[in-house]
Amino acid sequence: MSKKYYRFYGGLITAQERWLNRMAAKGLRLISTGKMLYEFEECSPGQFQYRVEFIGQKSKKDAAEYRNFLEDMGYRVFFKNINLNYSAGKVVYCPWAEKGGRISTTSTTYNRELLIVEKEDDGKPLELHTTLEDKQNYYKTMRRPMLFGFLFWGTFAVIMKVWWVGILSAIFLIPLISCQLELARIAKQAKLTE
Amino acid sequence: MRDHVKGGALTEVTFYILLSLYSPRHGYAIMQFIEEETGGRLSLGAGTLYGALNTLQEKGFIAPCDDRGKRKREYIITAEGKEIAEKEMARLKALIEIAEKIIGGVL
């Protein structure tokens, strides 16, 4: 019997990751994802571990290649949405993305901004980014859309004097600050080691 | 990837990847090679490896092998890559010599 849970984490990537790992510790393994739906089946407690990674900057081709690469490594991979948008044929312009990924549509990368990566627990932690430099790159690419969202809605709120748009802007502030803190921590470490 | 071409120093990960590709290997085999050779000290994340392979390929230090129907993509070091690896070996040798002069040789 599968169990269904409804959650929405948006840009709170580590919160989503922690929740999935808590579920796995309880003996629940992810088998499918929807916009808000997470479907689990029973497994032995602690059998699997999870990582959630932001890949919204990638083009469709690069995202597919990365996914194949991870699957070749023996991981199980799910795409996950970062927004909550049910419209069909959505087209968004993402100036912060990599070449080839700047126009995001429902048939390319929209609603596939995150990857959930699953690995069977073999005693080693599941780490996708291990060098300081690569971690730095990862947080920098993630910071870009958050900064963009914060400034875009913030400017809109100030110019139009609509206070509730300010809330939209503030939503981006949480992941933005956590990226910033992480980057500062890495920069300090990178002064002596690589 | 920051490989300090002017200073001649490669990052440790770059050097190990180049060494692992003196014979053709796919991503998982590279990861295993590095873990085994370093006794588990250096464990490479899949995301880091993916980025490193792409960068090395762009620089022309490694190239994908003829796949011949294999599902997993294998890579091999190029002549240019070998040249870079040899330079790195010489640089490290020189560094070790200086270190031994100052600290004393390993007994």
PDB file of C-alpha atoms in Angstrom:
ATOM      1  CA  MET A   1       0.000   0.000   0.000  1.00  0.00           C
ATOM      2  CA  SER A   2       1.381   3.359  -0.959  1.00  0.00           C
ATOM      3  CA  LYS A   3       0.999   6.387   1.278  1.00  0.00           C
ATOM      4  CA  LYS A   4       0.252   9.834  -0.058  1.00  0.00           C
ATOM      5  CA  TYR A   5       1.376  13.100   1.502  1.00  0.00           C
ATOM      6  CA  TYR A   6       0.735  16.633   0.340  1.00  0.00           C
ATOM      7  CA  ARG A   7       3.418  19.248   0.937  1.00  0.00           C
ATOM      8  CA  PHE A   8       4.774  22.303  -0.813  1.00  0.00           C
ATOM      9  CA  TYR A   9       8.277  23.508  -0.069  1.00  0.00           C
ATOM     10  CA  GLY A  10       8.923  25.980  -2.901  1.00  0.00           C
ATOM     11  CA  GLY A  11      12.440  27.312  -2.647  1.00  0.00           C
ATOM     12  CA  LEU A  12      13.040  25.793   0.795  1.00  0.00           C
ATOM     13  CA  ILE A  13      15.286  23.133  -0.637  1.00  0.00           C
ATOM     14  CA  THR A  14      16.964  21.973   2.562  1.00  0.00           C
ATOM     15  CA  ALA A  15      13.607  21.773   4.361  1.00  0.00           C
ATOM     16  CA  GLN A  16      12.287  19.475   1.629  1.00  0.00           C
ATOM     17  CA  GLU A  17      15.460  17.394   1.803  1.00  0.00           C
ATOM     18  CA  ARG A  18      15.223  17.052   5.580  1.00  0.00           C
ATOM     19  CA  TRP A  19      11.589  16.002   5.363  1.00  0.00           C
ATOM     20  CA  LEU A  20      12.340  13.307   2.748  1.00  0.00           C
ATOM     21  CA  ASN A  21      15.178  11.995   4.896  1.00  0.00           C
ATOM     22  CA  ARG A  22      12.923  11.929   7.955  1.00  0.00           C
ATOM     23  CA  MET A  23      10.364   9.909   5.968  1.00  0.00           C
ATOM     24  CA  ALA A  24      13.115   7.526   4.835  1.00  0.00           C
ATOM     25  CA  ALA A  25      14.281   7.140   8.427  1.00  0.00           C
ATOM     26  CA  LYS A  26      10.716   6.126   9.307  1.00  0.00           C
ATOM     27  CA  GLY A  27      10.767   3.510   6.541  1.00  0.00           C
ATOM     28  CA  LEU A  28       9.105   5.336   3.667  1.00  0.00           C
ATOM     29  CA  ARG A  29      10.597   5.420   0.199  1.00  0.00           C
ATOM     30  CA  LEU A  30       9.540   7.954  -2.409  1.00  0.00           C
ATOM     31  CA  ILE A  31       8.003   6.354  -5.492  1.00  0.00           C
ATOM     32  CA  SER A  32       6.450   9.285  -7.328  1.00  0.00           C
ATOM     33  CA  THR A  33       5.984  13.034  -7.128  1.00  0.00           C
ATOM     34  CA  GLY A  34       3.311  15.443  -8.304  1.00  0.00           C
ATOM     35  CA  LYS A  35       3.028  19.218  -7.948  1.00  0.00           C
ATOM     36  CA  MET A  36       2.293  18.877  -4.237  1.00  0.00           C
ATOM     37  CA  LEU A  37       1.991  15.123  -3.970  1.00  0.00           C
ATOM     38  CA  TYR A  38       4.603  12.773  -2.622  1.00  0.00           C
ATOM     39  CA  GLU A  39       3.821   9.083  -2.846  1.00  0.00           C
ATOM     40  CA  PHE A  40       5.731   6.641  -0.671  1.00  0.00           C
ATOM     41  CA  GLU A  41       6.000   2.894  -0.273  1.00  0.00           C
ATOM     42  CA  GLU A  42       7.297   1.040   2.732  1.00  0.00           C
ATOM     43  CA  CYS A  43      10.979   0.169   2.993  1.00  0.00           C
ATOM     44  CA  SER A  44      13.240  -0.669   5.882  1.00  0.00           C
ATOM     45  CA  PRO A  45      13.938   2.399   8.033  1.00  0.00           C
ATOM     46  CA  GLY A  46      17.066   4.250   6.936  1.00  0.00           C
ATOM     47  CA  GLN A  47      17.470   2.208   3.765  1.00  0.00           C
ATOM     48  CA  PHE A  48      17.552   5.272   1.530  1.00  0.00           C
ATOM     49  CA  GLN A  49      18.862   8.806   1.680  1.00  0.00           C
ATOM     50  CA  TYR A  50      17.866  11.878  -0.267  1.00  0.00           C
ATOM     51  CA  ARG A  51      19.290  15.076  -1.674  1.00  0.00           C
ATOM     52  CA  VAL A  52      17.381  17.866  -3.352  1.00  0.00           C
ATOM     53  CA  GLU A  53      19.271  19.868  -5.929  1.00  0.00           C
ATOM     54  CA  PHE A  54      18.392  23.073  -7.768  1.00  0.00           C
ATOM     55  CA  ILE A  55      18.843  22.682 -11.552  1.00  0.00           C
ATOM     56  CA  GLY A  56      16.537  25.493 -12.751  1.00  0.00           C
ATOM     57  CA  GLN A  57      19.409  27.212 -14.568  1.00  0.00           C
ATOM     58  CA  LYS A  58      20.049  24.250 -16.860  1.00  0.00           C
ATOM     59  CA  SER A  59      18.722  23.839 -20.396  1.00  0.00           C
ATOM     60  CA  LYS A  60      16.418  20.925 -21.134  1.00  0.00           C
ATOM     61  CA  LYS A  61      19.263  19.011 -22.787  1.00  0.00           C
ATOM     62  CA  ASP A  62      21.705  19.617 -19.966  1.00  0.00           C
ATOM     63  CA  ALA A  63      19.131  18.707 -17.326  1.00  0.00           C
ATOM     64  CA  ALA A  64      18.424  15.414 -19.132  1.00  0.00           C
ATOM     65  CA  GLU A  65      22.143  14.671 -19.463  1.00  0.00           C
ATOM     66  CA  TYR A  66      22.732  15.375 -15.790  1.00  0.00           C
ATOM     67  CA  ARG A  67      19.829  13.153 -14.852  1.00  0.00           C
ATOM     68  CA  ASN A  68      21.183  10.293 -17.001  1.00  0.00           C
ATOM     69  CA  PHE A  69      24.609  10.755 -15.467  1.00  0.00           C
ATOM     70  CA  LEU A  70      23.187  10.454 -11.947  1.00  0.00           C
ATOM     71  CA  GLU A  71      21.148   7.398 -12.931  1.00  0.00           C
ATOM     72  CA  ASP A  72      24.294   5.788 -14.343  1.00  0.00           C
ATOM     73  CA  MET A  73      25.827   6.347 -10.913  1.00  0.00           C
ATOM     74  CA  GLY A  74      23.134   4.122  -9.508  1.00  0.00           C
ATOM     75  CA  TYR A  75      20.944   6.870  -8.044  1.00  0.00           C
ATOM     76  CA  ARG A  76      17.233   7.208  -8.492  1.00  0.00           C
ATOM     77  CA  VAL A  77      16.164  10.636  -9.705  1.00  0.00           C
ATOM     78  CA  PHE A  78      12.882  12.580  -9.707  1.00  0.00           C
ATOM     79  CA  PHE A  79      12.142  15.960 -11.231  1.00  0.00           C
ATOM     80  CA  LYS A  80      10.290  18.349  -8.929  1.00  0.00           C
ATOM     81  CA  ASN A  81       8.666  21.770  -9.336  1.00  0.00           C
ATOM     82  CA  ILE A  82       9.788  24.810  -7.355  1.00  0.00           C
ATOM     83  CA  ASN A  83       6.682  26.887  -8.237  1.00  0.00           C
ATOM     84  CA  LEU A  84       3.059  26.070  -7.716  1.00  0.00           C
ATOM     85  CA  ASN A  85       1.604  26.698 -11.115  1.00  0.00           C
ATOM     86  CA  TYR A  86      -0.875  24.414 -12.816  1.00  0.00           C
ATOM     87  CA  SER A  87      -1.277  26.262 -16.105  1.00  0.00           C
ATOM     88  CA  ALA A  88      -0.545  24.407 -19.346  1.00  0.00           C
ATOM     89  CA  GLY A  89       1.680  25.956 -21.989  1.00  0.00           C
ATOM     90  CA  LYS A  90       3.408  28.273 -19.536  1.00  0.00           C
ATOM     91  CA  VAL A  91       6.345  30.237 -20.943  1.00  0.00           C
ATOM     92  CA  VAL A  92       8.713  32.090 -18.622  1.00  0.00           C
ATOM     93  CA  TYR A  93      11.754  34.182 -19.348  1.00  0.00           C
ATOM     94  CA  CYS A  94      14.623  33.383 -16.972  1.00  0.00           C
ATOM     95  CA  PRO A  95      17.441  35.900 -17.519  1.00  0.00           C
ATOM     96  CA  TRP A  96      19.461  34.240 -14.760  1.00  0.00           C
ATOM     97  CA  ALA A  97      19.589  30.822 -16.451  1.00  0.00           C
ATOM     98  CA  GLU A  98      22.330  29.297 -18.586  1.00  0.00           C
ATOM     99  CA  LYS A  99      22.326  29.584 -22.361  1.00  0.00           C
ATOM    100  CA  GLY A 100      19.599  27.397 -23.801  1.00  0.00           C
ATOM    101  CA  GLY A 101      17.550  27.494 -20.605  1.00  0.00           C
ATOM    102  CA  ARG A 102      16.465  31.139 -20.570  1.00  0.00           C
ATOM    103  CA  ILE A 103      13.092  30.477 -22.116  1.00  0.00           C
ATOM    104  CA  SER A 104      11.470  27.947 -19.851  1.00  0.00           C
ATOM    105  CA  THR A 105       8.198  26.300 -20.918  1.00  0.00           C
ATOM    106  CA  THR A 106       6.051  23.507 -19.546  1.00  0.00           C
ATOM    107  CA  SER A 107       7.447  21.219 -22.256  1.00  0.00           C
ATOM    108  CA  THR A 108      11.086  21.999 -21.412  1.00  0.00           C
ATOM    109  CA  THR A 109      12.262  22.960 -17.942  1.00  0.00           C
ATOM    110  CA  TYR A 110       9.310  24.651 -16.252  1.00  0.00           C
ATOM    111  CA  ASN A 111       8.109  22.692 -13.205  1.00  0.00           C
ATOM    112  CA  ARG A 112      11.338  20.677 -13.360  1.00  0.00           C
ATOM    113  CA  GLU A 113      13.552  23.078 -11.431  1.00  0.00           C
ATOM    114  CA  LEU A 114      14.576  20.608  -8.758  1.00  0.00           C
ATOM    115  CA  LEU A 115      16.015  17.127  -8.738  1.00  0.00           C
ATOM    116  CA  ILE A 116      15.321  14.715  -5.921  1.00  0.00           C
ATOM    117  CA  VAL A 117      18.191  12.240  -5.799  1.00  0.00           C
ATOM    118  CA  GLU A 118      17.887   8.945  -3.939  1.00  0.00           C
ATOM    119  CA  LYS A 119      20.709   6.633  -2.962  1.00  0.00           C
ATOM    120  CA  GLU A 120      20.664   3.401  -1.044  1.00  0.00           C
ATOM    121  CA  ASP A 121      22.402   3.992   2.285  1.00  0.00           C
ATOM    122  CA  ASP A 122      25.767   2.220   2.119  1.00  0.00           C
ATOM    123  CA  GLY A 123      27.227   3.933   5.167  1.00  0.00           C
ATOM    124  CA  LYS A 124      28.569   6.846   3.139  1.00  0.00           C
ATOM    125  CA  PRO A 125      26.665  10.120   3.068  1.00  0.00           C
ATOM    126  CA  LEU A 126      25.082  11.167  -0.201  1.00  0.00           C
ATOM    127  CA  GLU A 127      27.006  14.274  -1.256  1.00  0.00           C
ATOM    128  CA  LEU A 128      26.625  15.636  -4.765  1.00  0.00           C
ATOM    129  CA  HIS A 129      29.034  18.541  -4.437  1.00  0.00           C
ATOM    130  CA  THR A 130      32.287  17.827  -2.665  1.00  0.00           C
ATOM    131  CA  THR A 131      34.902  20.419  -3.601  1.00  0.00           C
ATOM    132  CA  LEU A 132      34.713  23.950  -2.224  1.00  0.00           C
ATOM    133  CA  GLU A 133      34.909  25.426  -5.684  1.00  0.00           C
ATOM    134  CA  ASP A 134      32.057  23.316  -7.020  1.00  0.00           C
ATOM    135  CA  LYS A 135      29.939  24.088  -3.946  1.00  0.00           C
ATOM    136  CA  GLN A 136      30.610  27.751  -4.537  1.00  0.00           C
ATOM    137  CA  ASN A 137      29.445  27.435  -8.150  1.00  0.00           C
ATOM    138  CA  TYR A 138      26.328  25.582  -7.058  1.00  0.00           C
ATOM    139  CA  TYR A 139      25.247  28.181  -4.514  1.00  0.00           C
ATOM    140  CA  LYS A 140      26.058  31.004  -6.909  1.00  0.00           C
ATOM    141  CA  THR A 141      23.796  29.585  -9.624  1.00  0.00           C
ATOM    142  CA  MET A 142      21.046  29.113  -7.048  1.00  0.00           C
ATOM    143  CA  ARG A 143      21.484  32.606  -5.647  1.00  0.00           C
ATOM    144  CA  ARG A 144      20.889  34.227  -9.047  1.00  0.00           C
ATOM    145  CA  PRO A 145      17.160  33.380  -9.473  1.00  0.00           C
ATOM    146  CA  MET A 146      16.487  34.141  -5.799  1.00  0.00           C
ATOM    147  CA  LEU A 147      18.130  37.546  -6.093  1.00  0.00           C
ATOM    148  CA  PHE A 148      16.229  38.168  -9.320  1.00  0.00           C
ATOM    149  CA  GLY A 149      12.873  37.275  -7.718  1.00  0.00           C
ATOM    150  CA  PHE A 150      13.610  39.413  -4.680  1.00  0.00           C
ATOM    151  CA  LEU A 151      14.580  42.480  -6.715  1.00  0.00           C
ATOM    152  CA  PHE A 152      11.865  42.032  -9.340  1.00  0.00           C
ATOM    153  CA  TRP A 153       8.940  41.828  -6.898  1.00  0.00           C
ATOM    154  CA  GLY A 154      10.576  44.295  -4.502  1.00  0.00           C
ATOM    155  CA  THR A 155      10.883  46.946  -7.204  1.00  0.00           C
ATOM    156  CA  PHE A 156       7.341  46.239  -8.354  1.00  0.00           C
ATOM    157  CA  ALA A 157       6.004  46.637  -4.816  1.00  0.00           C
ATOM    158  CA  VAL A 158       7.822  49.909  -4.231  1.00  0.00           C
ATOM    159  CA  ILE A 159       6.975  51.508  -7.581  1.00  0.00           C
ATOM    160  CA  MET A 160       3.312  50.453  -7.607  1.00  0.00           C
ATOM    161  CA  LYS A 161       3.016  50.903  -3.832  1.00  0.00           C
ATOM    162  CA  VAL A 162       1.268  47.559  -3.440  1.00  0.00           C
ATOM    163  CA  TRP A 163       2.225  46.230  -0.028  1.00  0.00           C
ATOM    164  CA  TRP A 164       1.230  42.587  -0.572  1.00  0.00           C
ATOM    165  CA  VAL A 165       3.596  42.247  -3.529  1.00  0.00           C
ATOM    166  CA  GLY A 166       6.274  42.946  -0.937  1.00  0.00           C
ATOM    167  CA  ILE A 167       5.401  39.571   0.595  1.00  0.00           C
ATOM    168  CA  LEU A 168       6.259  37.876  -2.703  1.00  0.00           C
ATOM    169  CA  SER A 169       9.567  39.642  -2.626  1.00  0.00           C
ATOM    170  CA  ALA A 170      10.194  38.586   0.966  1.00  0.00           C
ATOM    171  CA  ILE A 171       9.567  34.929   0.065  1.00  0.00           C
ATOM    172  CA  PHE A 172      12.738  34.993  -2.031  1.00  0.00           C
ATOM    173  CA  LEU A 173      14.678  36.476   0.841  1.00  0.00           C
ATOM    174  CA  ILE A 174      14.832  33.240   2.867  1.00  0.00           C
ATOM    175  CA  PRO A 175      16.609  31.055   0.255  1.00  0.00           C
ATOM    176  CA  LEU A 176      18.649  34.094  -0.770  1.00  0.00           C
ATOM    177  CA  ILE A 177      19.992  34.574   2.748  1.00  0.00           C
ATOM    178  CA  SER A 178      20.729  30.881   3.217  1.00  0.00           C
ATOM    179  CA  CYS A 179      22.685  30.844  -0.081  1.00  0.00           C
ATOM    180  CA  GLN A 180      24.593  33.895   1.061  1.00  0.00           C
ATOM    181  CA  LEU A 181      25.472  32.397   4.441  1.00  0.00           C
ATOM    182  CA  GLU A 182      26.601  29.164   2.808  1.00  0.00           C
ATOM    183  CA  LEU A 183      28.776  31.094   0.340  1.00  0.00           C
ATOM    184  CA  ALA A 184      30.392  33.093   3.121  1.00  0.00           C
ATOM    185  CA  ARG A 185      31.185  29.878   5.010  1.00  0.00           C
ATOM    186  CA  ILE A 186      32.724  28.300   1.891  1.00  0.00           C
ATOM    187  CA  ALA A 187      34.771  31.402   1.067  1.00  0.00           C
ATOM    188  CA  LYS A 188      36.315  31.313   4.527  1.00  0.00           C
ATOM    189  CA  GLN A 189      37.271  27.648   4.155  1.00  0.00           C
ATOM    190  CA  ALA A 190      38.591  28.202   0.619  1.00  0.00           C
ATOM    191  CA  LYS A 191      41.284  30.554   1.877  1.00  0.00           C
ATOM    192  CA  LEU A 192      43.369  27.634   3.081  1.00  0.00           C
ATOM    193  CA  THR A 193      42.049  24.496   1.395  1.00  0.00           C
ATOM    194  CA  GLU A 194      40.540  23.549  -1.922  1.00  0.00           C
TER     195      GLU A 194
ATOM    196  CA  MET B   1      37.284  24.733 -12.852  1.00  0.00           C
ATOM    197  CA  ARG B   2      40.110  26.776 -11.457  1.00  0.00           C
ATOM    198  CA  ASP B   3      43.187  24.966 -12.729  1.00  0.00           C
ATOM    199  CA  HIS B   4      45.797  27.729 -12.425  1.00  0.00           C
ATOM    200  CA  VAL B   5      47.230  27.042 -15.856  1.00  0.00           C
ATOM    201  CA  LYS B   6      49.706  29.895 -15.530  1.00  0.00           C
ATOM    202  CA  GLY B   7      50.986  28.750 -12.164  1.00  0.00           C
ATOM    203  CA  GLY B   8      50.890  25.199 -13.482  1.00  0.00           C
ATOM    204  CA  ALA B   9      48.968  23.765 -10.536  1.00  0.00           C
ATOM    205  CA  LEU B  10      45.926  21.597 -11.091  1.00  0.00           C
ATOM    206  CA  THR B  11      43.391  20.981  -8.369  1.00  0.00           C
ATOM    207  CA  GLU B  12      43.720  17.609  -6.701  1.00  0.00           C
ATOM    208  CA  VAL B  13      40.430  16.436  -8.179  1.00  0.00           C
ATOM    209  CA  THR B  14      41.422  17.480 -11.718  1.00  0.00           C
ATOM    210  CA  PHE B  15      44.726  15.623 -11.445  1.00  0.00           C
ATOM    211  CA  TYR B  16      43.090  12.443 -10.154  1.00  0.00           C
ATOM    212  CA  ILE B  17      40.469  12.503 -12.901  1.00  0.00           C
ATOM    213  CA  LEU B  18      43.184  12.880 -15.547  1.00  0.00           C
ATOM    214  CA  LEU B  19      45.132   9.987 -14.009  1.00  0.00           C
ATOM    215  CA  SER B  20      42.049   7.778 -13.895  1.00  0.00           C
ATOM    216  CA  LEU B  21      41.493   8.349 -17.612  1.00  0.00           C
ATOM    217  CA  TYR B  22      44.808   6.906 -18.814  1.00  0.00           C
ATOM    218  CA  SER B  23      42.524   3.942 -19.425  1.00  0.00           C
ATOM    219  CA  PRO B  24      38.924   4.516 -20.561  1.00  0.00           C
ATOM    220  CA  ARG B  25      36.429   4.865 -17.729  1.00  0.00           C
ATOM    221  CA  HIS B  26      32.856   6.000 -17.227  1.00  0.00           C
ATOM    222  CA  GLY B  27      31.710   8.287 -14.422  1.00  0.00           C
ATOM    223  CA  TYR B  28      31.136   5.663 -11.763  1.00  0.00           C
ATOM    224  CA  ALA B  29      34.471   3.960 -12.496  1.00  0.00           C
ATOM    225  CA  ILE B  30      36.283   7.301 -12.118  1.00  0.00           C
ATOM    226  CA  MET B  31      34.647   7.802  -8.733  1.00  0.00           C
ATOM    227  CA  GLN B  32      35.680   4.291  -7.646  1.00  0.00           C
ATOM    228  CA  PHE B  33      39.235   4.751  -8.927  1.00  0.00           C
ATOM    229  CA  ILE B  34      39.709   7.925  -6.892  1.00  0.00           C
ATOM    230  CA  GLU B  35      38.215   6.430  -3.744  1.00  0.00           C
ATOM    231  CA  GLU B  36      40.356   3.308  -4.006  1.00  0.00           C
ATOM    232  CA  GLU B  37      43.609   5.094  -4.833  1.00  0.00           C
ATOM    233  CA  THR B  38      43.195   7.538  -1.956  1.00  0.00           C
ATOM    234  CA  GLY B  39      41.945   4.916   0.475  1.00  0.00           C
ATOM    235  CA  GLY B  40      38.638   6.732   0.770  1.00  0.00           C
ATOM    236  CA  ARG B  41      40.204  10.062   1.744  1.00  0.00           C
ATOM    237  CA  LEU B  42      38.987  11.750  -1.428  1.00  0.00           C
ATOM    238  CA  SER B  43      35.397  10.925  -2.225  1.00  0.00           C
ATOM    239  CA  LEU B  44      33.981  12.722  -5.214  1.00  0.00           C
ATOM    240  CA  GLY B  45      30.351  13.838  -5.422  1.00  0.00           C
ATOM    241  CA  ALA B  46      28.473  13.017  -8.608  1.00  0.00           C
ATOM    242  CA  GLY B  47      27.598  16.672  -9.246  1.00  0.00           C
ATOM    243  CA  THR B  48      31.201  17.749  -8.836  1.00  0.00           C
ATOM    244  CA  LEU B  49      32.385  14.976 -11.150  1.00  0.00           C
ATOM    245  CA  TYR B  50      29.784  15.884 -13.762  1.00  0.00           C
ATOM    246  CA  GLY B  51      30.935  19.511 -13.788  1.00  0.00           C
ATOM    247  CA  ALA B  52      34.610  18.540 -13.845  1.00  0.00           C
ATOM    248  CA  LEU B  53      34.163  16.143 -16.781  1.00  0.00           C
ATOM    249  CA  ASN B  54      32.345  18.808 -18.785  1.00  0.00           C
ATOM    250  CA  THR B  55      35.040  21.393 -18.089  1.00  0.00           C
ATOM    251  CA  LEU B  56      37.883  19.017 -18.918  1.00  0.00           C
ATOM    252  CA  GLN B  57      36.163  18.059 -22.131  1.00  0.00           C
ATOM    253  CA  GLU B  58      35.685  21.720 -23.101  1.00  0.00           C
ATOM    254  CA  LYS B  59      39.391  22.325 -22.482  1.00  0.00           C
ATOM    255  CA  GLY B  60      40.275  19.330 -24.647  1.00  0.00           C
ATOM    256  CA  PHE B  61      42.109  17.458 -21.864  1.00  0.00           C
ATOM    257  CA  ILE B  62      39.756  14.486 -22.108  1.00  0.00           C
ATOM    258  CA  ALA B  63      37.446  13.166 -24.830  1.00  0.00           C
ATOM    259  CA  PRO B  64      34.530  10.755 -24.904  1.00  0.00           C
ATOM    260  CA  CYS B  65      35.445   7.303 -26.284  1.00  0.00           C
ATOM    261  CA  ASP B  66      33.751   5.677 -29.203  1.00  0.00           C
ATOM    262  CA  ASP B  67      30.733   4.356 -27.433  1.00  0.00           C
ATOM    263  CA  ARG B  68      30.192   1.245 -29.559  1.00  0.00           C
ATOM    264  CA  GLY B  69      26.734   0.626 -28.223  1.00  0.00           C
ATOM    265  CA  LYS B  70      27.671   1.069 -24.572  1.00  0.00           C
ATOM    266  CA  ARG B  71      25.055   2.860 -22.548  1.00  0.00           C
ATOM    267  CA  LYS B  72      27.381   4.664 -20.170  1.00  0.00           C
ATOM    268  CA  ARG B  73      29.646   7.248 -21.728  1.00  0.00           C
ATOM    269  CA  GLU B  74      33.337   6.499 -21.303  1.00  0.00           C
ATOM    270  CA  TYR B  75      36.126   9.061 -21.407  1.00  0.00           C
ATOM    271  CA  ILE B  76      39.839   8.904 -22.213  1.00  0.00           C
ATOM    272  CA  ILE B  77      42.669  11.380 -21.692  1.00  0.00           C
ATOM    273  CA  THR B  78      43.912  13.274 -24.799  1.00  0.00           C
ATOM    274  CA  ALA B  79      47.514  14.057 -25.800  1.00  0.00           C
ATOM    275  CA  GLU B  80      46.989  17.572 -24.467  1.00  0.00           C
ATOM    276  CA  GLY B  81      45.665  16.180 -21.206  1.00  0.00           C
ATOM    277  CA  LYS B  82      48.716  13.925 -20.863  1.00  0.00           C
ATOM    278  CA  GLU B  83      50.999  16.905 -21.343  1.00  0.00           C
ATOM    279  CA  ILE B  84      49.189  18.780 -18.554  1.00  0.00           C
ATOM    280  CA  ALA B  85      49.365  15.732 -16.269  1.00  0.00           C
ATOM    281  CA  GLU B  86      53.122  15.333 -16.876  1.00  0.00           C
ATOM    282  CA  LYS B  87      53.706  18.995 -16.061  1.00  0.00           C
ATOM    283  CA  GLU B  88      51.750  18.561 -12.859  1.00  0.00           C
ATOM    284  CA  MET B  89      53.825  15.534 -11.899  1.00  0.00           C
ATOM    285  CA  ALA B  90      57.034  17.545 -12.405  1.00  0.00           C
ATOM    286  CA  ARG B  91      55.639  20.423 -10.367  1.00  0.00           C
ATOM    287  CA  LEU B  92      54.696  18.133  -7.500  1.00  0.00           C
ATOM    288  CA  LYS B  93      58.093  16.403  -7.598  1.00  0.00           C
ATOM    289  CA  ALA B  94      59.812  19.768  -7.290  1.00  0.00           C
ATOM    290  CA  LEU B  95      57.522  20.683  -4.400  1.00  0.00           C
ATOM    291  CA  ILE B  96      58.269  17.402  -2.605  1.00  0.00           C
ATOM    292  CA  GLU B  97      62.026  17.920  -3.058  1.00  0.00           C
ATOM    293  CA  ILE B  98      61.842  21.327  -1.435  1.00  0.00           C
ATOM    294  CA  ALA B  99      59.661  19.960   1.357  1.00  0.00           C
ATOM    295  CA  GLU B 100      62.084  17.104   2.006  1.00  0.00           C
ATOM    296  CA  LYS B 101      64.998  19.493   2.123  1.00  0.00           C
ATOM    297  CA  ILE B 102      63.270  21.561   4.788  1.00  0.00           C
ATOM    298  CA  ILE B 103      61.236  19.039   6.756  1.00  0.00           C
ATOM    299  CA  GLY B 104      63.496  16.046   6.123  1.00  0.00           C
ATOM    300  CA  GLY B 105      62.890  12.920   4.048  1.00  0.00           C
ATOM    301  CA  VAL B 106      60.204  10.419   4.932  1.00  0.00           C
ATOM    302  CA  LEU B 107      61.849   7.487   6.716  1.00  0.00           C
TER     303      LEU B 107
END
